[in-house]
């Protein structure tokens, strides 16, 4: 359908959105204090403009041809407001007293030429010789209240609106899931909704994957979604299932992959004499320990400002710092082309500086690091 200017509704919406953005308007606050996003507001406004324009055109054409009567369309589904007014014949001027005056009904009584925003009802010219006038007079003058025979169409309308709301919400969710999960997201909105409503197991997995990936940020290099999920599973399972009970949810835990090797590090495990190391249930050779002497990379000292706070712990105990010292030693005897590292908690400023030192010393090694967006890490999982 074309608007009077030759625009489609979608083109009109886009133009409205762009104009609102240029004016710095991010949303509209309604009478109940709800903030309506400008994209939704533009959709509401554009559809209302189209409806008003169509109704205004009919009214103008009727007046030009000395026609005073118009009829409101009737639909299988209708809102409670329109249910009272649809299907009736109206007089534009009020001179034809056989029918109610159009300007007395909601919307039209305020000059909007529309009952309410986003209304689907339209007025059409009413030609008496093609209609049952007696029946229309009777129908048009019935009390302005919801008839019992309208209850079914109102209920159908309400269900229709619920489904439209679900669809709108699903579209928003699908956009979010696609943005975060990329190639791992369902390929279409239809498949997304199929999973959401008909496959609870797959839907729970999808939600969990979204939550996991969305909790991380890429600090160095590039890491795709599949790799993030792989590293997260390795690290999470190792921390929860291979550490002694009291440290399953304490400290920071990280995983490192290079040259088909997988290594782990814990901020709670520094030496081979530590109880946590001795009681580690996995392969102890997979754990990277603290390099006590001859460390190459500088870490923040006690009292330094780290992430806007005074540093109160020796930062060479950090998991990432231990990994980079370990990799530096490995690189002396083994060629490393690329590494992947994932840290449960947010990478601190000290460890970021260590990573930069490593990259400067080993420019041929591609460094890819992912860490949590917060220092809470896996809290709540």
PDB file of C-alpha atoms in Angstrom, residues 57-339:
ATOM      1  CA  UNK A  57      -9.681  11.296   1.498  1.00  0.00           C
ATOM      2  CA  UNK A  58     -13.026   9.477   1.686  1.00  0.00           C
ATOM      3  CA  UNK A  59     -14.580  12.390   3.590  1.00  0.00           C
ATOM      4  CA  UNK A  60     -13.254  14.941   1.106  1.00  0.00           C
ATOM      5  CA  UNK A  61     -14.409  12.953  -1.926  1.00  0.00           C
ATOM      6  CA  UNK A  62     -17.854  12.498  -0.358  1.00  0.00           C
ATOM      7  CA  UNK A  63     -18.180  16.228   0.251  1.00  0.00           C
ATOM      8  CA  UNK A  64     -17.034  17.054  -3.290  1.00  0.00           C
ATOM      9  CA  UNK A  65     -19.860  14.873  -4.630  1.00  0.00           C
ATOM     10  CA  UNK A  66     -22.431  16.147  -2.120  1.00  0.00           C
ATOM     11  CA  UNK A  67     -22.546  12.797  -0.351  1.00  0.00           C
ATOM     12  CA  UNK A  68     -23.164  12.926   3.376  1.00  0.00           C
ATOM     13  CA  UNK A  69     -23.119   9.270   4.391  1.00  0.00           C
ATOM     14  CA  UNK A  70     -20.200   6.948   5.119  1.00  0.00           C
ATOM     15  CA  UNK A  71     -20.019   3.487   6.654  1.00  0.00           C
ATOM     16  CA  UNK A  72     -17.470   2.207   9.147  1.00  0.00           C
ATOM     17  CA  UNK A  73     -15.888  -1.103   8.181  1.00  0.00           C
ATOM     18  CA  UNK A  74     -16.556  -4.193  10.270  1.00  0.00           C
ATOM     19  CA  UNK A  75     -13.981  -6.887  11.085  1.00  0.00           C
ATOM     20  CA  UNK A  76     -13.968 -10.441  12.390  1.00  0.00           C
ATOM     21  CA  UNK A  77     -11.713  -9.327  15.233  1.00  0.00           C
ATOM     22  CA  UNK A  78     -12.049  -5.950  16.917  1.00  0.00           C
ATOM     23  CA  UNK A  79     -10.959  -4.136  20.051  1.00  0.00           C
ATOM     24  CA  UNK A  80     -13.563  -3.244  22.726  1.00  0.00           C
ATOM     25  CA  UNK A  81     -13.459   0.426  21.676  1.00  0.00           C
ATOM     26  CA  UNK A  82     -14.158  -0.117  17.987  1.00  0.00           C
ATOM     27  CA  UNK A  83     -16.690  -2.891  18.628  1.00  0.00           C
ATOM     28  CA  UNK A  84     -19.214  -0.225  19.621  1.00  0.00           C
ATOM     29  CA  UNK A  85     -18.768   1.874  16.476  1.00  0.00           C
ATOM     30  CA  UNK A  86     -17.956  -0.532  13.632  1.00  0.00           C
ATOM     31  CA  UNK A  87     -20.461  -1.505  10.948  1.00  0.00           C
ATOM     32  CA  UNK A  88     -22.596   1.625  11.415  1.00  0.00           C
ATOM     33  CA  UNK A  89     -23.529   4.287   8.877  1.00  0.00           C
ATOM     34  CA  UNK A  90     -22.676   7.866   9.855  1.00  0.00           C
ATOM     35  CA  UNK A  91     -23.600  11.320   8.669  1.00  0.00           C
ATOM     36  CA  UNK A  92     -20.627  13.583   7.986  1.00  0.00           C
ATOM     37  CA  UNK A  93     -22.525  16.815   8.647  1.00  0.00           C
ATOM     38  CA  UNK A  94     -25.214  15.599  11.024  1.00  0.00           C
ATOM     39  CA  UNK A  95     -27.902  16.880   8.678  1.00  0.00           C
ATOM     40  CA  UNK A  96     -29.154  13.375   7.930  1.00  0.00           C
ATOM     41  CA  UNK A  97     -30.789  12.649  11.283  1.00  0.00           C
ATOM     42  CA  UNK A  98     -31.475   9.034  10.349  1.00  0.00           C
ATOM     43  CA  UNK A  99     -27.866   8.248  11.251  1.00  0.00           C
ATOM     44  CA  UNK A 100     -25.495   9.272  14.048  1.00  0.00           C
ATOM     45  CA  UNK A 101     -23.002  12.036  13.324  1.00  0.00           C
ATOM     46  CA  UNK A 102     -19.462  10.827  12.602  1.00  0.00           C
ATOM     47  CA  UNK A 103     -17.808  13.632  14.555  1.00  0.00           C
ATOM     48  CA  UNK A 104     -19.506  12.437  17.747  1.00  0.00           C
ATOM     49  CA  UNK A 105     -17.516   9.202  17.998  1.00  0.00           C
ATOM     50  CA  UNK A 106     -14.049   8.898  19.642  1.00  0.00           C
ATOM     51  CA  UNK A 107     -11.116  10.164  17.621  1.00  0.00           C
ATOM     52  CA  UNK A 108     -13.307  11.848  15.036  1.00  0.00           C
ATOM     53  CA  UNK A 109     -14.691  14.129  17.770  1.00  0.00           C
ATOM     54  CA  UNK A 110     -11.169  15.529  18.182  1.00  0.00           C
ATOM     55  CA  UNK A 111     -10.425  15.888  14.500  1.00  0.00           C
ATOM     56  CA  UNK A 112      -8.169  12.831  14.162  1.00  0.00           C
ATOM     57  CA  UNK A 113     -10.349  11.144  11.504  1.00  0.00           C
ATOM     58  CA  UNK A 114      -9.464   7.865  13.192  1.00  0.00           C
ATOM     59  CA  UNK A 115     -10.936   6.158  16.261  1.00  0.00           C
ATOM     60  CA  UNK A 116      -7.571   5.471  17.917  1.00  0.00           C
ATOM     61  CA  UNK A 117      -3.886   5.057  17.014  1.00  0.00           C
ATOM     62  CA  UNK A 118      -3.095   2.053  14.817  1.00  0.00           C
ATOM     63  CA  UNK A 119      -6.817   1.508  14.183  1.00  0.00           C
ATOM     64  CA  UNK A 120      -7.664  -0.823  11.307  1.00  0.00           C
ATOM     65  CA  UNK A 121     -11.197   0.527  10.791  1.00  0.00           C
ATOM     66  CA  UNK A 122     -11.872   2.718   7.774  1.00  0.00           C
ATOM     67  CA  UNK A 123     -14.857   4.666   6.498  1.00  0.00           C
ATOM     68  CA  UNK A 124     -16.227   4.049   3.009  1.00  0.00           C
ATOM     69  CA  UNK A 125     -18.819   5.961   0.941  1.00  0.00           C
ATOM     70  CA  UNK A 126     -22.369   4.765   1.648  1.00  0.00           C
ATOM     71  CA  UNK A 127     -24.662   4.532  -1.398  1.00  0.00           C
ATOM     72  CA  UNK A 128     -28.277   3.964  -0.352  1.00  0.00           C
ATOM     73  CA  UNK A 129     -29.479   2.218  -3.508  1.00  0.00           C
ATOM     74  CA  UNK A 130     -26.945  -0.565  -3.018  1.00  0.00           C
ATOM     75  CA  UNK A 131     -27.805  -1.208   0.645  1.00  0.00           C
ATOM     76  CA  UNK A 132     -30.650  -2.216   2.935  1.00  0.00           C
ATOM     77  CA  UNK A 133     -31.287   1.267   4.316  1.00  0.00           C
ATOM     78  CA  UNK A 134     -33.955   0.234   6.848  1.00  0.00           C
ATOM     79  CA  UNK A 135     -31.675  -2.396   8.348  1.00  0.00           C
ATOM     80  CA  UNK A 136     -28.727   0.030   8.368  1.00  0.00           C
ATOM     81  CA  UNK A 137     -30.791   2.715  10.132  1.00  0.00           C
ATOM     82  CA  UNK A 138     -31.766   0.201  12.789  1.00  0.00           C
ATOM     83  CA  UNK A 139     -28.230  -1.109  13.176  1.00  0.00           C
ATOM     84  CA  UNK A 140     -26.662   2.358  13.250  1.00  0.00           C
ATOM     85  CA  UNK A 141     -28.986   3.637  15.968  1.00  0.00           C
ATOM     86  CA  UNK A 142     -28.686   0.718  18.357  1.00  0.00           C
ATOM     87  CA  UNK A 143     -27.262   1.658  21.788  1.00  0.00           C
ATOM     88  CA  UNK A 144     -23.558   2.509  21.751  1.00  0.00           C
ATOM     89  CA  UNK A 145     -22.518  -0.416  23.886  1.00  0.00           C
ATOM     90  CA  UNK A 146     -20.872  -3.765  23.270  1.00  0.00           C
ATOM     91  CA  UNK A 147     -23.395  -6.327  22.041  1.00  0.00           C
ATOM     92  CA  UNK A 148     -23.131  -9.919  23.205  1.00  0.00           C
ATOM     93  CA  UNK A 149     -22.527 -11.035  19.636  1.00  0.00           C
ATOM     94  CA  UNK A 150     -19.390  -8.861  19.650  1.00  0.00           C
ATOM     95  CA  UNK A 151     -17.823 -10.631  22.613  1.00  0.00           C
ATOM     96  CA  UNK A 152     -16.391 -13.414  20.455  1.00  0.00           C
ATOM     97  CA  UNK A 153     -14.767 -10.974  18.016  1.00  0.00           C
ATOM     98  CA  UNK A 154     -13.344  -8.954  20.926  1.00  0.00           C
ATOM     99  CA  UNK A 155     -11.906 -12.100  22.471  1.00  0.00           C
ATOM    100  CA  UNK A 156     -10.451 -13.097  19.102  1.00  0.00           C
ATOM    101  CA  UNK A 157      -8.962  -9.608  18.782  1.00  0.00           C
ATOM    102  CA  UNK A 158      -7.387  -9.834  22.228  1.00  0.00           C
ATOM    103  CA  UNK A 159      -5.850 -13.206  21.369  1.00  0.00           C
ATOM    104  CA  UNK A 160      -4.644 -11.750  18.090  1.00  0.00           C
ATOM    105  CA  UNK A 161      -3.003  -8.856  19.957  1.00  0.00           C
ATOM    106  CA  UNK A 162      -1.356 -11.256  22.392  1.00  0.00           C
ATOM    107  CA  UNK A 163       0.086 -13.204  19.475  1.00  0.00           C
ATOM    108  CA  UNK A 164       1.280  -9.986  17.843  1.00  0.00           C
ATOM    109  CA  UNK A 165       2.920  -8.977  21.127  1.00  0.00           C
ATOM    110  CA  UNK A 166       4.582 -12.391  21.351  1.00  0.00           C
ATOM    111  CA  UNK A 167       5.805 -12.021  17.792  1.00  0.00           C
ATOM    112  CA  UNK A 168       7.199  -8.544  18.480  1.00  0.00           C
ATOM    113  CA  UNK A 169       8.979  -9.787  21.602  1.00  0.00           C
ATOM    114  CA  UNK A 170      10.277 -12.842  19.760  1.00  0.00           C
ATOM    115  CA  UNK A 171      11.660 -10.623  16.999  1.00  0.00           C
ATOM    116  CA  UNK A 172      13.507  -8.540  19.589  1.00  0.00           C
ATOM    117  CA  UNK A 173      14.813 -11.663  21.322  1.00  0.00           C
ATOM    118  CA  UNK A 174      15.872 -13.225  18.026  1.00  0.00           C
ATOM    119  CA  UNK A 175      17.832 -10.095  17.139  1.00  0.00           C
ATOM    120  CA  UNK A 176      19.597 -10.248  20.522  1.00  0.00           C
ATOM    121  CA  UNK A 177      20.324 -13.957  20.218  1.00  0.00           C
ATOM    122  CA  UNK A 178      21.606 -13.523  16.661  1.00  0.00           C
ATOM    123  CA  UNK A 179      23.836 -10.637  17.699  1.00  0.00           C
ATOM    124  CA  UNK A 180      25.388 -12.584  20.588  1.00  0.00           C
ATOM    125  CA  UNK A 181      25.434 -16.136  19.187  1.00  0.00           C
ATOM    126  CA  UNK A 182      26.123 -15.335  15.543  1.00  0.00           C
ATOM    127  CA  UNK A 183      26.394 -18.534  13.493  1.00  0.00           C
ATOM    128  CA  UNK A 184      25.322 -20.592  16.512  1.00  0.00           C
ATOM    129  CA  UNK A 185      21.904 -18.899  16.616  1.00  0.00           C
ATOM    130  CA  UNK A 186      18.867 -20.337  14.784  1.00  0.00           C
ATOM    131  CA  UNK A 187      18.997 -19.430  11.098  1.00  0.00           C
ATOM    132  CA  UNK A 188      15.603 -17.728  11.008  1.00  0.00           C
ATOM    133  CA  UNK A 189      12.946 -16.205  13.246  1.00  0.00           C
ATOM    134  CA  UNK A 190      10.669 -19.103  12.349  1.00  0.00           C
ATOM    135  CA  UNK A 191      13.164 -21.711  13.555  1.00  0.00           C
ATOM    136  CA  UNK A 192      13.829 -19.600  16.670  1.00  0.00           C
ATOM    137  CA  UNK A 193      10.111 -19.626  17.533  1.00  0.00           C
ATOM    138  CA  UNK A 194       9.812 -23.326  16.708  1.00  0.00           C
ATOM    139  CA  UNK A 195      12.533 -24.068  19.263  1.00  0.00           C
ATOM    140  CA  UNK A 196      11.115 -21.659  21.840  1.00  0.00           C
ATOM    141  CA  UNK A 197       7.585 -23.040  21.820  1.00  0.00           C
ATOM    142  CA  UNK A 198       8.005 -26.663  20.745  1.00  0.00           C
ATOM    143  CA  UNK A 199      11.401 -27.910  21.930  1.00  0.00           C
ATOM    144  CA  UNK A 200      11.970 -27.157  25.611  1.00  0.00           C
ATOM    145  CA  UNK A 201      15.276 -29.025  25.828  1.00  0.00           C
ATOM    146  CA  UNK A 202      16.789 -27.218  22.843  1.00  0.00           C
ATOM    147  CA  UNK A 203      15.347 -23.918  24.064  1.00  0.00           C
ATOM    148  CA  UNK A 204      16.975 -24.339  27.483  1.00  0.00           C
ATOM    149  CA  UNK A 205      20.304 -25.089  25.790  1.00  0.00           C
ATOM    150  CA  UNK A 206      19.931 -22.032  23.571  1.00  0.00           C
ATOM    151  CA  UNK A 207      19.155 -19.791  26.543  1.00  0.00           C
ATOM    152  CA  UNK A 208      22.116 -21.171  28.469  1.00  0.00           C
ATOM    153  CA  UNK A 209      24.473 -20.652  25.524  1.00  0.00           C
ATOM    154  CA  UNK A 210      23.217 -17.096  25.118  1.00  0.00           C
ATOM    155  CA  UNK A 211      23.750 -16.401  28.814  1.00  0.00           C
ATOM    156  CA  UNK A 212      27.260 -17.875  28.717  1.00  0.00           C
ATOM    157  CA  UNK A 213      28.470 -16.070  25.599  1.00  0.00           C
ATOM    158  CA  UNK A 214      26.878 -12.792  26.661  1.00  0.00           C
ATOM    159  CA  UNK A 215      28.789 -12.938  29.960  1.00  0.00           C
ATOM    160  CA  UNK A 216      32.172 -12.691  28.208  1.00  0.00           C
ATOM    161  CA  UNK A 217      34.099 -10.047  26.301  1.00  0.00           C
ATOM    162  CA  UNK A 218      37.069 -10.410  23.966  1.00  0.00           C
ATOM    163  CA  UNK A 219      40.138  -8.701  25.448  1.00  0.00           C
ATOM    164  CA  UNK A 220      42.675  -9.606  22.749  1.00  0.00           C
ATOM    165  CA  UNK A 221      42.429 -11.054  19.255  1.00  0.00           C
ATOM    166  CA  UNK A 222      39.215 -12.673  18.094  1.00  0.00           C
ATOM    167  CA  UNK A 223      37.294 -15.646  19.463  1.00  0.00           C
ATOM    168  CA  UNK A 224      34.180 -17.026  17.805  1.00  0.00           C
ATOM    169  CA  UNK A 225      31.097 -18.171  19.692  1.00  0.00           C
ATOM    170  CA  UNK A 226      31.795 -21.879  19.275  1.00  0.00           C
ATOM    171  CA  UNK A 227      35.278 -21.481  20.757  1.00  0.00           C
ATOM    172  CA  UNK A 228      33.934 -19.456  23.693  1.00  0.00           C
ATOM    173  CA  UNK A 229      31.419 -22.201  24.472  1.00  0.00           C
ATOM    174  CA  UNK A 230      34.109 -24.867  24.144  1.00  0.00           C
ATOM    175  CA  UNK A 231      36.554 -23.075  26.449  1.00  0.00           C
ATOM    176  CA  UNK A 232      33.851 -22.197  28.957  1.00  0.00           C
ATOM    177  CA  UNK A 233      32.732 -25.825  29.210  1.00  0.00           C
ATOM    178  CA  UNK A 234      36.303 -27.046  29.709  1.00  0.00           C
ATOM    179  CA  UNK A 235      37.066 -24.493  32.401  1.00  0.00           C
ATOM    180  CA  UNK A 236      33.713 -24.687  34.177  1.00  0.00           C
ATOM    181  CA  UNK A 237      33.696 -28.492  34.309  1.00  0.00           C
ATOM    182  CA  UNK A 238      37.290 -28.567  35.565  1.00  0.00           C
ATOM    183  CA  UNK A 239      36.623 -26.067  38.339  1.00  0.00           C
ATOM    184  CA  UNK A 240      33.379 -27.645  39.501  1.00  0.00           C
ATOM    185  CA  UNK A 241      34.348 -31.310  39.131  1.00  0.00           C
ATOM    186  CA  UNK A 242      38.106 -31.524  39.664  1.00  0.00           C
ATOM    187  CA  UNK A 243      38.750 -29.153  42.546  1.00  0.00           C
ATOM    188  CA  UNK A 244      38.112 -29.887  46.213  1.00  0.00           C
ATOM    189  CA  UNK A 245      34.706 -28.783  47.468  1.00  0.00           C
ATOM    190  CA  UNK A 246      35.623 -25.531  49.195  1.00  0.00           C
ATOM    191  CA  UNK A 247      37.265 -24.133  46.060  1.00  0.00           C
ATOM    192  CA  UNK A 248      34.636 -25.165  43.520  1.00  0.00           C
ATOM    193  CA  UNK A 249      33.170 -21.670  43.708  1.00  0.00           C
ATOM    194  CA  UNK A 250      36.137 -19.647  44.959  1.00  0.00           C
ATOM    195  CA  UNK A 251      38.911 -17.767  43.203  1.00  0.00           C
ATOM    196  CA  UNK A 252      39.443 -17.315  39.503  1.00  0.00           C
ATOM    197  CA  UNK A 253      39.788 -20.227  37.089  1.00  0.00           C
ATOM    198  CA  UNK A 254      41.070 -20.122  33.521  1.00  0.00           C
ATOM    199  CA  UNK A 255      41.788 -22.375  30.569  1.00  0.00           C
ATOM    200  CA  UNK A 256      44.536 -22.151  27.940  1.00  0.00           C
ATOM    201  CA  UNK A 257      44.760 -23.877  24.558  1.00  0.00           C
ATOM    202  CA  UNK A 258      47.808 -23.958  22.281  1.00  0.00           C
ATOM    203  CA  UNK A 259      49.258 -26.541  19.869  1.00  0.00           C
ATOM    204  CA  UNK A 260      46.535 -29.078  20.749  1.00  0.00           C
ATOM    205  CA  UNK A 261      47.358 -28.732  24.458  1.00  0.00           C
ATOM    206  CA  UNK A 262      44.835 -27.708  27.108  1.00  0.00           C
ATOM    207  CA  UNK A 263      46.014 -26.246  30.409  1.00  0.00           C
ATOM    208  CA  UNK A 264      44.251 -24.861  33.471  1.00  0.00           C
ATOM    209  CA  UNK A 265      45.181 -22.336  36.116  1.00  0.00           C
ATOM    210  CA  UNK A 266      43.565 -21.356  39.397  1.00  0.00           C
ATOM    211  CA  UNK A 267      44.257 -18.314  41.515  1.00  0.00           C
ATOM    212  CA  UNK A 268      43.967 -20.730  44.474  1.00  0.00           C
ATOM    213  CA  UNK A 269      46.673 -23.101  43.245  1.00  0.00           C
ATOM    214  CA  UNK A 270      50.231 -21.772  43.093  1.00  0.00           C
ATOM    215  CA  UNK A 271      52.588 -24.561  44.211  1.00  0.00           C
ATOM    216  CA  UNK A 272      52.807 -28.341  43.974  1.00  0.00           C
ATOM    217  CA  UNK A 273      52.755 -28.409  47.781  1.00  0.00           C
ATOM    218  CA  UNK A 274      49.348 -26.722  47.971  1.00  0.00           C
ATOM    219  CA  UNK A 275      46.584 -28.949  49.314  1.00  0.00           C
ATOM    220  CA  UNK A 276      44.403 -27.847  46.412  1.00  0.00           C
ATOM    221  CA  UNK A 277      47.024 -29.105  43.956  1.00  0.00           C
ATOM    222  CA  UNK A 278      47.556 -32.395  45.785  1.00  0.00           C
ATOM    223  CA  UNK A 279      43.814 -33.081  45.896  1.00  0.00           C
ATOM    224  CA  UNK A 280      43.114 -31.917  42.342  1.00  0.00           C
ATOM    225  CA  UNK A 281      41.076 -34.727  40.739  1.00  0.00           C
ATOM    226  CA  UNK A 282      42.247 -34.179  37.181  1.00  0.00           C
ATOM    227  CA  UNK A 283      45.615 -34.665  35.523  1.00  0.00           C
ATOM    228  CA  UNK A 284      47.965 -32.511  37.598  1.00  0.00           C
ATOM    229  CA  UNK A 285      50.187 -31.980  34.561  1.00  0.00           C
ATOM    230  CA  UNK A 286      47.337 -29.939  33.094  1.00  0.00           C
ATOM    231  CA  UNK A 287      47.702 -27.340  35.865  1.00  0.00           C
ATOM    232  CA  UNK A 288      49.965 -24.347  35.334  1.00  0.00           C
ATOM    233  CA  UNK A 289      51.622 -23.303  38.592  1.00  0.00           C
ATOM    234  CA  UNK A 290      53.305 -20.116  39.719  1.00  0.00           C
ATOM    235  CA  UNK A 291      56.764 -19.472  38.366  1.00  0.00           C
ATOM    236  CA  UNK A 292      58.423 -18.480  41.619  1.00  0.00           C
ATOM    237  CA  UNK A 293      61.705 -17.202  40.229  1.00  0.00           C
ATOM    238  CA  UNK A 294      62.865 -15.664  36.988  1.00  0.00           C
ATOM    239  CA  UNK A 295      59.527 -14.186  35.996  1.00  0.00           C
ATOM    240  CA  UNK A 296      59.865 -12.142  32.821  1.00  0.00           C
ATOM    241  CA  UNK A 297      56.719 -10.038  32.819  1.00  0.00           C
ATOM    242  CA  UNK A 298      56.055  -7.215  35.240  1.00  0.00           C
ATOM    243  CA  UNK A 299      52.829  -7.351  37.269  1.00  0.00           C
ATOM    244  CA  UNK A 300      51.261  -4.679  39.461  1.00  0.00           C
ATOM    245  CA  UNK A 301      52.768  -4.309  42.921  1.00  0.00           C
ATOM    246  CA  UNK A 302      50.961  -4.096  46.250  1.00  0.00           C
ATOM    247  CA  UNK A 303      49.651  -0.577  46.676  1.00  0.00           C
ATOM    248  CA  UNK A 304      49.437   0.111  42.931  1.00  0.00           C
ATOM    249  CA  UNK A 305      46.127   1.295  41.535  1.00  0.00           C
ATOM    250  CA  UNK A 306      44.542  -1.569  39.594  1.00  0.00           C
ATOM    251  CA  UNK A 307      41.117  -1.086  38.012  1.00  0.00           C
ATOM    252  CA  UNK A 308      40.613   2.101  40.033  1.00  0.00           C
ATOM    253  CA  UNK A 309      41.339   0.389  43.364  1.00  0.00           C
ATOM    254  CA  UNK A 310      44.412  -0.034  45.536  1.00  0.00           C
ATOM    255  CA  UNK A 311      45.998  -3.390  44.772  1.00  0.00           C
ATOM    256  CA  UNK A 312      45.991  -5.645  47.849  1.00  0.00           C
ATOM    257  CA  UNK A 313      47.103  -8.983  46.360  1.00  0.00           C
ATOM    258  CA  UNK A 314      50.293 -10.122  44.578  1.00  0.00           C
ATOM    259  CA  UNK A 315      49.229  -9.995  40.925  1.00  0.00           C
ATOM    260  CA  UNK A 316      51.761 -12.581  39.751  1.00  0.00           C
ATOM    261  CA  UNK A 317      49.366 -15.143  41.307  1.00  0.00           C
ATOM    262  CA  UNK A 318      46.717 -14.211  38.720  1.00  0.00           C
ATOM    263  CA  UNK A 319      45.770 -17.013  36.326  1.00  0.00           C
ATOM    264  CA  UNK A 320      46.548 -15.070  33.142  1.00  0.00           C
ATOM    265  CA  UNK A 321      49.928 -13.927  34.505  1.00  0.00           C
ATOM    266  CA  UNK A 322      50.846 -17.555  35.228  1.00  0.00           C
ATOM    267  CA  UNK A 323      49.759 -18.593  31.732  1.00  0.00           C
ATOM    268  CA  UNK A 324      51.881 -15.971  29.970  1.00  0.00           C
ATOM    269  CA  UNK A 325      54.984 -16.844  32.004  1.00  0.00           C
ATOM    270  CA  UNK A 326      54.357 -20.512  31.170  1.00  0.00           C
ATOM    271  CA  UNK A 327      53.907 -19.768  27.460  1.00  0.00           C
ATOM    272  CA  UNK A 328      57.060 -17.691  27.380  1.00  0.00           C
ATOM    273  CA  UNK A 329      59.013 -20.714  28.640  1.00  0.00           C
ATOM    274  CA  UNK A 330      57.273 -23.099  26.213  1.00  0.00           C
ATOM    275  CA  UNK A 331      58.042 -20.787  23.291  1.00  0.00           C
ATOM    276  CA  UNK A 332      61.771 -21.235  23.922  1.00  0.00           C
ATOM    277  CA  UNK A 333      61.591 -24.842  22.743  1.00  0.00           C
ATOM    278  CA  UNK A 334      58.311 -25.121  20.838  1.00  0.00           C
ATOM    279  CA  UNK A 335      56.854 -23.084  18.015  1.00  0.00           C
ATOM    280  CA  UNK A 336      53.513 -21.558  18.957  1.00  0.00           C
ATOM    281  CA  UNK A 337      51.363 -19.943  16.294  1.00  0.00           C
ATOM    282  CA  UNK A 338      48.196 -19.152  18.206  1.00  0.00           C
ATOM    283  CA  UNK A 339      46.795 -19.353  21.725  1.00  0.00           C
TER     284      UNK A 339
END
